[in-house]
Coordinates of C-alpha atoms in Angstrom, one line a residue:
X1 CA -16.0 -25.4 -23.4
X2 CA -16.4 -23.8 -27.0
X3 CA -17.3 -20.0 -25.7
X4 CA -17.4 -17.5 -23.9
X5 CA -20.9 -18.5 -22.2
X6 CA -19.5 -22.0 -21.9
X7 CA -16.9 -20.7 -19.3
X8 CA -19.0 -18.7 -17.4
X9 CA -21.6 -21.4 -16.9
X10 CA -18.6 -24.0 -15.7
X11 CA -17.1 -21.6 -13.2
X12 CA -20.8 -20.8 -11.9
X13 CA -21.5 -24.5 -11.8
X14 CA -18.2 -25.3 -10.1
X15 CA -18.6 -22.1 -7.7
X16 CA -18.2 -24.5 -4.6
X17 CA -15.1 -26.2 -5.9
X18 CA -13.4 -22.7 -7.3
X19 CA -14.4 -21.3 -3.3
X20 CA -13.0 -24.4 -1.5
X21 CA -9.8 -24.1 -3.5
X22 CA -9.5 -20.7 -2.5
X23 CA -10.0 -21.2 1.2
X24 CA -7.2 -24.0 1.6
X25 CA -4.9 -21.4 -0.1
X26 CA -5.8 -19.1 2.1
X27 CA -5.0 -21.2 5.0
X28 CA -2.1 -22.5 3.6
X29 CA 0.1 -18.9 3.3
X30 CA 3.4 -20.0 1.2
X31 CA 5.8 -17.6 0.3
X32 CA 7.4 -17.3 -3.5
X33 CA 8.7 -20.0 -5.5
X34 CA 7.4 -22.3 -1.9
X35 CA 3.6 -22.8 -3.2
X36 CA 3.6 -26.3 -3.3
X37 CA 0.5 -26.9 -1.8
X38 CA -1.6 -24.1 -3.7
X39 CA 0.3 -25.3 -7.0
X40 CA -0.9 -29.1 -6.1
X41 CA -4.3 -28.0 -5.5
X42 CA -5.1 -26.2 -8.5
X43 CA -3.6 -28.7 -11.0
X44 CA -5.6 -31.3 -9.1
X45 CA -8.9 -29.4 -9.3
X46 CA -7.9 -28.7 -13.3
X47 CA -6.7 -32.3 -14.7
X48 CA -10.4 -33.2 -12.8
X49 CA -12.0 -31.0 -15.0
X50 CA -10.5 -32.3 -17.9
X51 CA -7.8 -30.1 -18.4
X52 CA -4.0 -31.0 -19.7
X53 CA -1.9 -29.8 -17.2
X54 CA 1.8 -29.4 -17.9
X55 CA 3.5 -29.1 -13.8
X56 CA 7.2 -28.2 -13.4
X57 CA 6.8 -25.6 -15.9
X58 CA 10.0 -23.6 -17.2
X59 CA 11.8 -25.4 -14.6
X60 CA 9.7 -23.9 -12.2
X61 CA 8.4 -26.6 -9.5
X62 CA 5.6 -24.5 -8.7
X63 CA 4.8 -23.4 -12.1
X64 CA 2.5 -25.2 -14.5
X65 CA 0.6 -24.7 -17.7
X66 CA -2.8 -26.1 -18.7
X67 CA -4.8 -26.2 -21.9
X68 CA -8.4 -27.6 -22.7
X69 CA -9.9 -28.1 -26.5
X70 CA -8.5 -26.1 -29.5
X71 CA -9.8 -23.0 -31.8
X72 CA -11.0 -20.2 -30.7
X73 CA -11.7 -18.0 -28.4
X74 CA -8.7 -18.7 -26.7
X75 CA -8.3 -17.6 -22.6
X76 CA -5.3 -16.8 -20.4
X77 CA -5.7 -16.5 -16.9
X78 CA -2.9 -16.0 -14.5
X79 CA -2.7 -17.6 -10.6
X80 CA -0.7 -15.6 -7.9
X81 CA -1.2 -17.5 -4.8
X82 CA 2.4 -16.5 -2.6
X83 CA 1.8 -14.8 0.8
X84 CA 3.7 -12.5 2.0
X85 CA 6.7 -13.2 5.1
X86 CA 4.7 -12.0 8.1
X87 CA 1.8 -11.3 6.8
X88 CA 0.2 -14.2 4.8
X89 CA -2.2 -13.6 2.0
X90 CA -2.7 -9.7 1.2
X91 CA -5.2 -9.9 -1.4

């Protein structure tokens, strides 16, 4: 991915994959710092995309930190995936 476009064209193209991933989260409500199956997923999904992905992160077992290809433009995106006790996923 060198751009901008390039991203936006991989996540349409992956659309199924990026919804899938979302529904087993959502069906798989952890709380904080207990997201071992949503942190599994997502580096799965990721090192089959090509990415490097760096689990354990910090010291944090469900933590990680991924990178693909150099230069710029470079982009950060966060994951919150912990449900809430009782509740489950709120957003």
């Amino acid at each position: 991915m060198n751009n901008l476009q390039d991203l936006l064209k991989h996540v349409e193209d992956h659309g199924s994959e990026l919804n899938e991933l979302s529904i087993e989260v959502w069906k798989n409500p952890e709380l904080a710092f207990k997201e071992f199956i949503a942190c599994k997923l997502q580096c799965e999904l990721l090192k089959k995309w090509g990415f490097n992905v760096e689990e354990n992160y910090c010291g944090f077992e469900t933590a990680y930190r991924c990178e693909y290809g150099s230069g710029t433009p470079a982009f950060a995106i966060t994951s919150e995936y912990d449900a809430l006790p009782g509740i489950g996923h709120g957003c």
